[in-house]
Amino acid sequence: MDFNMKKLASDAGIFFTRAVQFTEEKFGQAEKTELDAHFESLLARADSTKNWTEKILRQTEVLLQPNPSARVEEFLYEKLDRKVPSRVTNGELLAQYMAEAASELGPTTPYGKTLIKVAEAEKHLGAAERDFIHTASINFLTPLRNFLEGDWKTISKERRLLQNRRLDLDASKARLKKAKAAEAKATAEQELRVAQTEFDRQAEVTRLLLEGISSTHVNHLRCLHEFIESQTTYYAQCYRHMLDLQKQLGSSQGAIFPGTFVGTAEPASPPLSSTSPTTTAATMPMGPSVADLAPPGEAALRLEEVAPPASGTRKARVLYDYEAADSSELALLADELITVYSLPGMDPDWLIGERGNKKGKVPVTYLELLS
C-alpha cells in the first residue's frame, strides 16, 4: 500500500510538472524543444493520410450503402462482433415487385411479359451489386479500417508518449537553469541526461512508425486497384445485363406494337406494262443492297444512295441521346423529332433517320414512333 501511494504521488508530481511546462510554453514563458524539419514533415504526412483515409472510407461506405440507417445498423453489428444479416438490394426488391405485378396483372399480356423480362434483369443487377459490395468491403474498406483502428492508434499512442518525453526534457532544462547550488546542479544535470536519453529513444520509435506510412500508401494503392477492378467488373456486368434486356425488348417491340417497325412490309409489285425487261431494269429505282445497310462494325452505309420510299415514312421522337458510332449513323438528341423509314433487307433493329439534310442509321430502341 505504501509503495502504491509513493508511485501515485510520483505520477502526480510528474503530471503536475508537465502541466506547468505546457502552460508556460503556451504563454511564452518557457523554451520548447523543436523537432527537426524532416520529423515535422513526417508528422504532417501522417496526419494528412489519416484524415483523407477517414474521408475516403466514409464516402465509400455511402457509395456502397446510401441508406444511413442501414449503415448505422451495420456499424453496430460490427462493434458487437456479430455477423451483419444479409440485406436485399434495391434491384432485387424491384425485381420482386415487378414479378408479383406481372403475376397479378397477367403474365401473358404484353405488359406482363415485359415486366417479367425487366424483373429478371433487375434481379441480375441486384445480384451483381451484392457481389460488388461484398468484394469492395473486403478488398478496400477493411484495409482502410485496419489502418485507422490499428496502425494509426499505435502511432497516436507513441506520439503522445513523445510529447510527454519532450515536456520532461524541457522541464529538466528549466530546472538546470534555475539550480544555484552545486549539488542541485549535479542532480539537475543527471535528470537532464536521463530525460534526453528517453526523449531520443522515443523520438526514434515514433520516427520509424511515421516512416511506415510509406508502406501504408503502397498497401492502400494496391487496395485501390482492387476496388477499381471490382467496380469495373460490376459495371461491365450491369452493361451486359441491360444490353441483353434491350435486345429482348427491341425484338419483341414489333410484336407488341404492330407497325412499330415501319416500312417492313414487302413492297408492292410494280404494275405490269409492255415495257421490255431490259427497259424496266433500267428505269426502276434500285434500293441499296443489304450489305449497304449492315449494322455497326460491318460495311459502311452509302448514304448518298439511300432515298426514302414513296410511302412508309413516319415521325419519331427520340427517347435518349445517342452518339453515332461511325459516319453511317445519325447522332440523336433526346426529345427531338426525326423522320424514319426502313428499306428491304434492312436489320429490323435499325431504321434510316433523317433530320434536315442529314441522314443515317438509328437504333429502333431509342425511338418512339408517332404518326
mmCIF file of C-alpha atoms in Angstrom:
data_model
loop_
_atom_site.group_PDB
_atom_site.id
_atom_site.type_symbol
_atom_site.label_atom_id
_atom_site.label_comp_id
_atom_site.label_asym_id
_atom_site.label_seq_id
_atom_site.Cartn_x
_atom_site.Cartn_y
_atom_site.Cartn_z
ATOM 1 C CA MET A 1 0.000 0.000 0.000
ATOM 2 C CA ASP A 2 2.912 2.322 0.889
ATOM 3 C CA PHE A 3 4.521 1.520 -2.452
ATOM 4 C CA ASN A 4 1.352 2.311 -4.333
ATOM 5 C CA MET A 5 0.968 5.623 -2.531
ATOM 6 C CA LYS A 6 4.566 6.570 -3.379
ATOM 7 C CA LYS A 7 4.023 5.677 -7.042
ATOM 8 C CA LEU A 8 0.785 7.610 -7.102
ATOM 9 C CA ALA A 9 2.492 10.640 -5.569
ATOM 10 C CA SER A 10 5.354 10.334 -8.064
ATOM 11 C CA ASP A 11 2.975 10.106 -11.019
ATOM 12 C CA ALA A 12 1.048 13.103 -9.718
ATOM 13 C CA GLY A 13 4.281 15.080 -9.419
ATOM 14 C CA ILE A 14 5.287 14.202 -12.991
ATOM 15 C CA PHE A 15 1.849 15.140 -14.289
ATOM 16 C CA PHE A 16 1.982 18.471 -12.448
ATOM 17 C CA THR A 17 5.470 19.230 -13.795
ATOM 18 C CA ARG A 18 4.334 18.512 -17.350
ATOM 19 C CA ALA A 19 1.241 20.655 -16.915
ATOM 20 C CA VAL A 20 3.336 23.584 -15.655
ATOM 21 C CA GLN A 21 5.790 23.212 -18.518
ATOM 22 C CA PHE A 22 2.993 23.009 -21.090
ATOM 23 C CA THR A 23 1.231 26.078 -19.667
ATOM 24 C CA GLU A 24 4.408 28.156 -19.567
ATOM 25 C CA GLU A 25 5.151 27.208 -23.181
ATOM 26 C CA LYS A 26 1.703 28.385 -24.230
ATOM 27 C CA PHE A 27 2.298 31.756 -22.577
ATOM 28 C CA GLY A 28 5.819 32.011 -23.981
ATOM 29 C CA GLN A 29 7.437 31.777 -20.558
ATOM 30 C CA ALA A 30 9.403 28.580 -21.217
ATOM 31 C CA GLU A 31 11.563 27.251 -24.016
ATOM 32 C CA LYS A 32 10.349 24.363 -26.149
ATOM 33 C CA THR A 33 12.480 21.713 -27.843
ATOM 34 C CA GLU A 34 11.613 21.773 -31.552
ATOM 35 C CA LEU A 35 11.591 18.688 -33.715
ATOM 36 C CA ASP A 36 13.668 18.705 -36.893
ATOM 37 C CA ALA A 37 12.047 19.652 -40.227
ATOM 38 C CA HIS A 38 12.053 16.091 -41.564
ATOM 39 C CA PHE A 39 10.298 14.834 -38.449
ATOM 40 C CA GLU A 40 7.687 17.573 -38.757
ATOM 41 C CA SER A 41 7.079 16.639 -42.412
ATOM 42 C CA LEU A 42 6.576 13.005 -41.375
ATOM 43 C CA LEU A 43 4.021 14.121 -38.791
ATOM 44 C CA ALA A 44 2.186 16.272 -41.346
ATOM 45 C CA ARG A 45 2.106 13.422 -43.881
ATOM 46 C CA ALA A 46 0.789 11.012 -41.262
ATOM 47 C CA ASP A 47 -1.976 13.424 -40.218
ATOM 48 C CA SER A 48 -2.938 14.013 -43.854
ATOM 49 C CA THR A 49 -3.010 10.279 -44.539
ATOM 50 C CA LYS A 50 -5.252 9.670 -41.551
ATOM 51 C CA ASN A 51 -7.665 12.489 -42.435
ATOM 52 C CA TRP A 52 -8.047 11.502 -46.095
ATOM 53 C CA THR A 53 -8.316 7.822 -45.258
ATOM 54 C CA GLU A 54 -11.246 8.621 -42.971
ATOM 55 C CA LYS A 55 -12.962 10.708 -45.668
ATOM 56 C CA ILE A 56 -12.422 8.107 -48.394
ATOM 57 C CA LEU A 57 -13.636 5.342 -46.086
ATOM 58 C CA ARG A 58 -16.808 7.197 -45.104
ATOM 59 C CA GLN A 59 -17.689 8.213 -48.669
ATOM 60 C CA THR A 60 -17.048 4.714 -49.994
ATOM 61 C CA GLU A 61 -19.432 3.415 -47.343
ATOM 62 C CA VAL A 62 -22.020 5.912 -48.605
ATOM 63 C CA LEU A 63 -21.407 4.749 -52.168
ATOM 64 C CA LEU A 64 -21.892 1.097 -51.260
ATOM 65 C CA GLN A 65 -24.796 1.715 -48.873
ATOM 66 C CA PRO A 66 -26.619 5.049 -49.430
ATOM 67 C CA ASN A 67 -29.130 4.330 -46.639
ATOM 68 C CA PRO A 68 -27.775 5.956 -43.420
ATOM 69 C CA SER A 69 -29.967 3.784 -41.175
ATOM 70 C CA ALA A 70 -28.586 0.646 -42.782
ATOM 71 C CA ARG A 71 -25.027 1.939 -42.305
ATOM 72 C CA VAL A 72 -25.656 2.574 -38.611
ATOM 73 C CA GLU A 73 -27.115 -0.919 -38.223
ATOM 74 C CA GLU A 74 -24.088 -2.492 -39.939
ATOM 75 C CA PHE A 75 -21.756 -0.411 -37.738
ATOM 76 C CA LEU A 76 -23.459 -1.675 -34.565
ATOM 77 C CA TYR A 77 -23.248 -5.279 -35.738
ATOM 78 C CA GLU A 78 -19.526 -4.859 -36.388
ATOM 79 C CA LYS A 79 -18.909 -3.285 -32.972
ATOM 80 C CA LEU A 80 -20.815 -6.117 -31.302
ATOM 81 C CA ASP A 81 -18.711 -8.569 -33.333
ATOM 82 C CA ARG A 82 -21.817 -10.088 -34.867
ATOM 83 C CA LYS A 83 -22.432 -11.102 -38.454
ATOM 84 C CA VAL A 84 -24.262 -8.487 -40.487
ATOM 85 C CA PRO A 85 -27.546 -10.013 -41.738
ATOM 86 C CA SER A 86 -27.979 -10.421 -45.472
ATOM 87 C CA ARG A 87 -29.834 -7.481 -46.963
ATOM 88 C CA VAL A 88 -31.950 -7.472 -50.138
ATOM 89 C CA THR A 89 -30.603 -4.950 -52.644
ATOM 90 C CA ASN A 90 -32.850 -2.329 -54.203
ATOM 91 C CA GLY A 91 -32.593 -4.033 -57.585
ATOM 92 C CA GLU A 92 -33.658 -7.393 -56.145
ATOM 93 C CA LEU A 93 -36.587 -5.765 -54.328
ATOM 94 C CA LEU A 94 -37.690 -4.028 -57.530
ATOM 95 C CA ALA A 95 -37.434 -7.358 -59.385
ATOM 96 C CA GLN A 96 -39.657 -8.966 -56.767
ATOM 97 C CA TYR A 97 -42.314 -6.251 -57.097
ATOM 98 C CA MET A 98 -42.263 -6.439 -60.897
ATOM 99 C CA ALA A 99 -42.602 -10.231 -60.874
ATOM 100 C CA GLU A 100 -45.544 -10.035 -58.447
ATOM 101 C CA ALA A 101 -47.152 -7.307 -60.548
ATOM 102 C CA ALA A 102 -46.821 -9.424 -63.697
ATOM 103 C CA SER A 103 -48.382 -12.396 -61.926
ATOM 104 C CA GLU A 104 -51.359 -10.338 -60.780
ATOM 105 C CA LEU A 105 -51.858 -8.222 -63.909
ATOM 106 C CA GLY A 106 -51.419 -11.092 -66.321
ATOM 107 C CA PRO A 107 -48.151 -12.756 -67.241
ATOM 108 C CA THR A 108 -49.357 -13.453 -70.806
ATOM 109 C CA THR A 109 -50.229 -9.828 -71.608
ATOM 110 C CA PRO A 110 -47.647 -7.632 -73.364
ATOM 111 C CA TYR A 111 -47.201 -5.571 -70.187
ATOM 112 C CA GLY A 112 -46.896 -8.660 -68.020
ATOM 113 C CA LYS A 113 -44.357 -10.308 -70.326
ATOM 114 C CA THR A 114 -42.254 -7.155 -70.320
ATOM 115 C CA LEU A 115 -42.465 -6.878 -66.533
ATOM 116 C CA ILE A 116 -41.140 -10.440 -66.240
ATOM 117 C CA LYS A 117 -38.217 -9.699 -68.550
ATOM 118 C CA VAL A 118 -37.325 -6.478 -66.730
ATOM 119 C CA ALA A 119 -37.706 -8.204 -63.348
ATOM 120 C CA GLU A 120 -35.202 -10.858 -64.391
ATOM 121 C CA ALA A 121 -32.741 -8.173 -65.487
ATOM 122 C CA GLU A 122 -33.178 -6.228 -62.240
ATOM 123 C CA LYS A 123 -32.611 -9.450 -60.309
ATOM 124 C CA HIS A 124 -29.289 -9.927 -62.090
ATOM 125 C CA LEU A 125 -28.377 -6.282 -61.423
ATOM 126 C CA GLY A 126 -29.154 -6.717 -57.741
ATOM 127 C CA ALA A 127 -27.028 -9.848 -57.531
ATOM 128 C CA ALA A 128 -24.146 -8.066 -59.277
ATOM 129 C CA GLU A 129 -24.480 -5.172 -56.820
ATOM 130 C CA ARG A 130 -24.391 -7.577 -53.882
ATOM 131 C CA ASP A 131 -21.176 -9.180 -55.180
ATOM 132 C CA PHE A 132 -19.618 -5.755 -55.753
ATOM 133 C CA ILE A 133 -20.458 -4.564 -52.233
ATOM 134 C CA HIS A 134 -19.041 -7.758 -50.714
ATOM 135 C CA THR A 135 -15.828 -7.615 -52.750
ATOM 136 C CA ALA A 136 -15.280 -3.890 -52.185
ATOM 137 C CA SER A 137 -15.849 -4.247 -48.442
ATOM 138 C CA ILE A 138 -13.245 -6.985 -48.114
ATOM 139 C CA ASN A 139 -10.611 -5.668 -50.525
ATOM 140 C CA PHE A 140 -10.922 -1.916 -49.900
ATOM 141 C CA LEU A 141 -12.878 -0.901 -46.796
ATOM 142 C CA THR A 142 -11.379 -3.495 -44.460
ATOM 143 C CA PRO A 143 -7.721 -2.465 -45.094
ATOM 144 C CA LEU A 144 -8.623 1.207 -44.563
ATOM 145 C CA ARG A 145 -10.372 0.390 -41.288
ATOM 146 C CA ASN A 146 -7.448 -1.766 -40.179
ATOM 147 C CA PHE A 147 -5.109 1.197 -40.660
ATOM 148 C CA LEU A 148 -7.308 3.600 -38.695
ATOM 149 C CA GLU A 149 -8.064 1.141 -35.890
ATOM 150 C CA GLY A 150 -4.616 -0.463 -35.735
ATOM 151 C CA ASP A 151 -1.587 1.352 -37.117
ATOM 152 C CA TRP A 152 -2.946 4.832 -36.524
ATOM 153 C CA LYS A 153 -3.837 4.132 -32.889
ATOM 154 C CA THR A 154 -0.296 2.869 -32.322
ATOM 155 C CA ILE A 155 1.166 5.986 -33.956
ATOM 156 C CA SER A 156 -1.084 8.244 -31.874
ATOM 157 C CA LYS A 157 -0.095 6.470 -28.662
ATOM 158 C CA GLU A 158 3.628 6.834 -29.403
ATOM 159 C CA ARG A 159 3.182 10.499 -30.381
ATOM 160 C CA ARG A 160 1.527 11.234 -27.041
ATOM 161 C CA LEU A 161 4.353 9.460 -25.279
ATOM 162 C CA LEU A 162 6.872 11.509 -27.279
ATOM 163 C CA GLN A 163 5.079 14.692 -26.251
ATOM 164 C CA ASN A 164 5.372 13.691 -22.594
ATOM 165 C CA ARG A 165 9.062 12.894 -23.011
ATOM 166 C CA ARG A 166 9.621 16.296 -24.569
ATOM 167 C CA LEU A 167 7.836 18.053 -21.720
ATOM 168 C CA ASP A 168 10.006 16.120 -19.247
ATOM 169 C CA LEU A 169 13.122 17.100 -21.187
ATOM 170 C CA ASP A 170 12.250 20.794 -21.306
ATOM 171 C CA ALA A 171 11.251 20.779 -17.618
ATOM 172 C CA SER A 172 14.683 19.288 -16.802
ATOM 173 C CA LYS A 173 16.376 22.028 -18.824
ATOM 174 C CA ALA A 174 14.408 24.639 -16.920
ATOM 175 C CA ARG A 175 15.380 23.138 -13.530
ATOM 176 C CA LEU A 176 19.022 23.082 -14.555
ATOM 177 C CA LYS A 177 18.922 26.787 -15.410
ATOM 178 C CA LYS A 178 17.343 27.610 -12.045
ATOM 179 C CA ALA A 179 19.733 25.464 -9.996
ATOM 180 C CA LYS A 180 22.303 27.504 -7.968
ATOM 181 C CA ALA A 181 23.966 25.111 -5.602
ATOM 182 C CA ALA A 182 26.476 22.615 -6.953
ATOM 183 C CA GLU A 183 24.547 19.640 -5.575
ATOM 184 C CA ALA A 184 21.325 20.880 -7.134
ATOM 185 C CA LYS A 185 23.089 21.405 -10.479
ATOM 186 C CA ALA A 186 24.508 17.898 -10.389
ATOM 187 C CA THR A 187 21.097 16.430 -9.699
ATOM 188 C CA ALA A 188 19.542 18.533 -12.448
ATOM 189 C CA GLU A 189 22.225 17.522 -14.930
ATOM 190 C CA GLN A 190 21.633 13.844 -14.141
ATOM 191 C CA GLU A 191 17.881 14.281 -14.627
ATOM 192 C CA LEU A 192 18.545 16.089 -17.901
ATOM 193 C CA ARG A 193 20.734 13.267 -19.233
ATOM 194 C CA VAL A 194 18.068 10.690 -18.387
ATOM 195 C CA ALA A 195 15.306 12.839 -19.924
ATOM 196 C CA GLN A 196 17.371 13.406 -23.073
ATOM 197 C CA THR A 197 18.027 9.673 -23.468
ATOM 198 C CA GLU A 198 14.353 8.794 -23.045
ATOM 199 C CA PHE A 199 13.310 11.543 -25.452
ATOM 200 C CA ASP A 200 15.798 10.423 -28.118
ATOM 201 C CA ARG A 201 14.704 6.793 -27.759
ATOM 202 C CA GLN A 202 11.013 7.709 -28.055
ATOM 203 C CA ALA A 203 11.692 10.045 -30.990
ATOM 204 C CA GLU A 204 13.369 7.167 -32.855
ATOM 205 C CA VAL A 205 10.449 4.816 -32.170
ATOM 206 C CA THR A 206 7.977 7.407 -33.363
ATOM 207 C CA ARG A 207 10.073 8.229 -36.430
ATOM 208 C CA LEU A 208 10.112 4.574 -37.514
ATOM 209 C CA LEU A 209 6.337 4.362 -37.182
ATOM 210 C CA LEU A 210 5.864 7.578 -39.162
ATOM 211 C CA GLU A 211 8.167 6.357 -41.917
ATOM 212 C CA GLY A 212 5.977 3.256 -42.109
ATOM 213 C CA ILE A 213 3.271 5.479 -43.629
ATOM 214 C CA SER A 214 5.055 4.904 -46.953
ATOM 215 C CA SER A 215 4.232 1.207 -46.688
ATOM 216 C CA THR A 216 0.667 2.166 -45.822
ATOM 217 C CA HIS A 217 0.419 4.164 -49.051
ATOM 218 C CA VAL A 218 1.694 1.173 -51.040
ATOM 219 C CA ASN A 219 -0.873 -1.096 -49.389
ATOM 220 C CA HIS A 220 -3.708 1.369 -49.968
ATOM 221 C CA LEU A 221 -2.636 1.756 -53.587
ATOM 222 C CA ARG A 222 -2.938 -1.991 -54.110
ATOM 223 C CA CYS A 223 -6.345 -1.984 -52.415
ATOM 224 C CA LEU A 224 -7.445 0.916 -54.614
ATOM 225 C CA HIS A 225 -6.545 -1.049 -57.743
ATOM 226 C CA GLU A 226 -8.571 -3.998 -56.450
ATOM 227 C CA PHE A 227 -11.508 -1.696 -55.754
ATOM 228 C CA ILE A 228 -11.404 -0.300 -59.301
ATOM 229 C CA GLU A 229 -11.154 -3.833 -60.678
ATOM 230 C CA SER A 230 -14.263 -4.915 -58.772
ATOM 231 C CA GLN A 231 -16.093 -1.732 -59.784
ATOM 232 C CA THR A 232 -15.180 -2.291 -63.437
ATOM 233 C CA THR A 233 -16.444 -5.861 -63.241
ATOM 234 C CA TYR A 234 -19.682 -4.684 -61.642
ATOM 235 C CA TYR A 235 -20.441 -2.043 -64.263
ATOM 236 C CA ALA A 236 -19.483 -4.437 -67.069
ATOM 237 C CA GLN A 237 -21.974 -6.972 -65.701
ATOM 238 C CA CYS A 238 -24.655 -4.278 -65.443
ATOM 239 C CA TYR A 239 -23.998 -3.176 -69.017
ATOM 240 C CA ARG A 240 -24.203 -6.752 -70.292
ATOM 241 C CA HIS A 241 -27.481 -7.422 -68.438
ATOM 242 C CA MET A 242 -29.045 -4.191 -69.701
ATOM 243 C CA LEU A 243 -27.838 -4.802 -73.240
ATOM 244 C CA ASP A 244 -29.439 -8.257 -73.177
ATOM 245 C CA LEU A 245 -32.653 -6.743 -71.841
ATOM 246 C CA GLN A 246 -32.612 -4.032 -74.506
ATOM 247 C CA LYS A 247 -32.249 -6.658 -77.217
ATOM 248 C CA GLN A 248 -35.103 -8.702 -75.758
ATOM 249 C CA LEU A 249 -37.396 -5.684 -75.588
ATOM 250 C CA GLY A 250 -36.351 -4.489 -79.034
ATOM 251 C CA SER A 251 -37.018 -7.862 -80.672
ATOM 252 C CA SER A 252 -40.474 -8.082 -79.106
ATOM 253 C CA GLN A 253 -41.477 -4.455 -79.696
ATOM 254 C CA GLY A 254 -42.764 -5.105 -83.188
ATOM 255 C CA ALA A 255 -44.985 -7.931 -81.977
ATOM 256 C CA ILE A 256 -46.345 -5.853 -79.114
ATOM 257 C CA PHE A 257 -46.940 -2.707 -81.145
ATOM 258 C CA PRO A 258 -47.934 -3.665 -84.703
ATOM 259 C CA GLY A 259 -46.476 -1.292 -87.238
ATOM 260 C CA THR A 260 -43.642 -0.144 -84.988
ATOM 261 C CA PHE A 261 -41.028 -1.173 -87.495
ATOM 262 C CA VAL A 262 -42.174 0.982 -90.351
ATOM 263 C CA GLY A 263 -41.678 0.016 -93.960
ATOM 264 C CA THR A 264 -41.038 -3.672 -93.185
ATOM 265 C CA ALA A 265 -43.912 -4.895 -95.344
ATOM 266 C CA GLU A 266 -42.995 -6.298 -98.704
ATOM 267 C CA PRO A 267 -43.016 -3.521 -101.323
ATOM 268 C CA ALA A 268 -45.860 -3.573 -103.800
ATOM 269 C CA SER A 269 -45.097 -5.250 -107.127
ATOM 270 C CA PRO A 270 -44.565 -2.801 -109.979
ATOM 271 C CA PRO A 271 -47.535 -2.518 -112.381
ATOM 272 C CA LEU A 272 -47.488 -4.709 -115.452
ATOM 273 C CA SER A 273 -46.552 -2.940 -118.654
ATOM 274 C CA SER A 274 -45.455 -3.740 -122.127
ATOM 275 C CA THR A 275 -42.053 -2.352 -121.398
ATOM 276 C CA SER A 276 -39.330 -4.844 -122.037
ATOM 277 C CA PRO A 277 -37.448 -6.331 -119.084
ATOM 278 C CA THR A 278 -34.350 -4.512 -120.127
ATOM 279 C CA THR A 279 -36.116 -1.160 -120.141
ATOM 280 C CA THR A 280 -37.775 -1.905 -116.810
ATOM 281 C CA ALA A 281 -34.492 -2.797 -115.205
ATOM 282 C CA ALA A 282 -33.001 0.432 -116.499
ATOM 283 C CA THR A 283 -35.814 2.673 -115.288
ATOM 284 C CA MET A 284 -36.777 1.078 -111.951
ATOM 285 C CA PRO A 285 -35.125 2.806 -108.940
ATOM 286 C CA MET A 286 -32.845 0.350 -107.221
ATOM 287 C CA GLY A 287 -32.681 0.404 -103.395
ATOM 288 C CA PRO A 288 -29.450 -0.111 -101.514
ATOM 289 C CA SER A 289 -28.243 -3.658 -101.004
ATOM 290 C CA VAL A 290 -28.287 -5.495 -97.669
ATOM 291 C CA ALA A 291 -24.533 -5.001 -97.394
ATOM 292 C CA ASP A 292 -25.077 -1.246 -97.572
ATOM 293 C CA LEU A 293 -27.419 -1.451 -94.562
ATOM 294 C CA ALA A 294 -25.144 -3.554 -92.405
ATOM 295 C CA PRO A 295 -25.182 -2.929 -88.654
ATOM 296 C CA PRO A 296 -22.335 -1.025 -86.986
ATOM 297 C CA GLY A 297 -18.926 -2.578 -87.478
ATOM 298 C CA GLU A 298 -19.740 -4.015 -90.924
ATOM 299 C CA ALA A 299 -19.616 -2.412 -94.380
ATOM 300 C CA ALA A 300 -20.259 1.330 -94.270
ATOM 301 C CA LEU A 301 -23.659 2.566 -95.414
ATOM 302 C CA ARG A 302 -23.550 4.602 -98.630
ATOM 303 C CA LEU A 303 -25.990 7.284 -97.558
ATOM 304 C CA GLU A 304 -25.944 9.074 -100.883
ATOM 305 C CA GLU A 305 -27.637 6.036 -102.455
ATOM 306 C CA VAL A 306 -30.426 5.892 -99.862
ATOM 307 C CA ALA A 307 -33.704 7.548 -100.799
ATOM 308 C CA PRO A 308 -36.898 7.452 -98.724
ATOM 309 C CA PRO A 309 -39.645 5.216 -100.104
ATOM 310 C CA ALA A 310 -42.664 6.809 -101.708
ATOM 311 C CA SER A 311 -44.724 5.705 -98.704
ATOM 312 C CA GLY A 312 -43.894 4.384 -95.261
ATOM 313 C CA THR A 313 -42.037 7.305 -93.676
ATOM 314 C CA ARG A 314 -43.034 8.231 -90.159
ATOM 315 C CA LYS A 315 -42.165 10.746 -87.486
ATOM 316 C CA ALA A 316 -40.380 9.542 -84.375
ATOM 317 C CA ARG A 317 -39.493 11.152 -81.072
ATOM 318 C CA VAL A 318 -36.035 10.396 -79.717
ATOM 319 C CA LEU A 319 -36.148 8.875 -76.216
ATOM 320 C CA TYR A 320 -32.452 9.108 -75.300
ATOM 321 C CA ASP A 321 -29.293 10.758 -76.524
ATOM 322 C CA TYR A 322 -27.368 8.564 -78.942
ATOM 323 C CA GLU A 323 -23.802 9.088 -80.124
ATOM 324 C CA ALA A 324 -23.138 7.851 -83.640
ATOM 325 C CA ALA A 325 -20.575 5.053 -83.783
ATOM 326 C CA ASP A 326 -19.464 5.972 -87.319
ATOM 327 C CA SER A 327 -20.397 8.133 -90.306
ATOM 328 C CA SER A 328 -23.181 5.749 -91.356
ATOM 329 C CA GLU A 329 -25.180 6.507 -88.192
ATOM 330 C CA LEU A 330 -27.131 9.607 -87.172
ATOM 331 C CA ALA A 331 -26.458 11.141 -83.761
ATOM 332 C CA LEU A 332 -29.621 11.732 -81.736
ATOM 333 C CA LEU A 333 -30.703 14.153 -79.034
ATOM 334 C CA ALA A 334 -33.435 13.281 -76.551
ATOM 335 C CA ASP A 335 -36.919 14.683 -77.372
ATOM 336 C CA GLU A 336 -36.083 15.775 -80.916
ATOM 337 C CA LEU A 337 -38.344 14.731 -83.817
ATOM 338 C CA ILE A 338 -36.923 12.990 -86.877
ATOM 339 C CA THR A 339 -38.281 11.232 -89.972
ATOM 340 C CA VAL A 340 -37.642 7.481 -90.119
ATOM 341 C CA TYR A 341 -38.203 4.694 -92.611
ATOM 342 C CA SER A 342 -36.988 1.203 -93.394
ATOM 343 C CA LEU A 343 -35.759 -0.466 -96.571
ATOM 344 C CA PRO A 344 -35.996 -4.049 -97.819
ATOM 345 C CA GLY A 345 -33.390 -6.336 -96.315
ATOM 346 C CA MET A 346 -32.552 -3.910 -93.513
ATOM 347 C CA ASP A 347 -31.818 -5.133 -89.976
ATOM 348 C CA PRO A 348 -35.144 -4.771 -88.085
ATOM 349 C CA ASP A 349 -33.323 -3.259 -85.106
ATOM 350 C CA TRP A 350 -32.315 -0.257 -87.222
ATOM 351 C CA LEU A 351 -34.070 2.412 -89.304
ATOM 352 C CA ILE A 352 -32.939 5.202 -91.569
ATOM 353 C CA GLY A 353 -33.363 8.553 -89.826
ATOM 354 C CA GLU A 354 -33.426 11.992 -91.439
ATOM 355 C CA ARG A 355 -33.063 15.395 -89.826
ATOM 356 C CA GLY A 356 -32.809 18.263 -92.300
ATOM 357 C CA ASN A 357 -30.183 17.353 -94.854
ATOM 358 C CA LYS A 358 -28.575 14.762 -92.561
ATOM 359 C CA LYS A 359 -29.420 11.088 -92.610
ATOM 360 C CA GLY A 360 -28.070 7.888 -91.148
ATOM 361 C CA LYS A 361 -28.956 4.672 -89.363
ATOM 362 C CA VAL A 362 -30.667 4.972 -85.982
ATOM 363 C CA PRO A 363 -31.457 2.234 -83.412
ATOM 364 C CA VAL A 364 -35.162 1.492 -83.040
ATOM 365 C CA THR A 365 -34.904 1.127 -79.254
ATOM 366 C CA TYR A 366 -34.064 4.819 -78.945
ATOM 367 C CA LEU A 367 -37.256 5.925 -80.701
ATOM 368 C CA GLU A 368 -40.938 6.406 -80.003
ATOM 369 C CA LEU A 369 -42.698 6.131 -83.326
ATOM 370 C CA LEU A 370 -45.510 8.603 -83.896
ATOM 371 C CA SER A 371 -47.879 9.009 -86.820
#
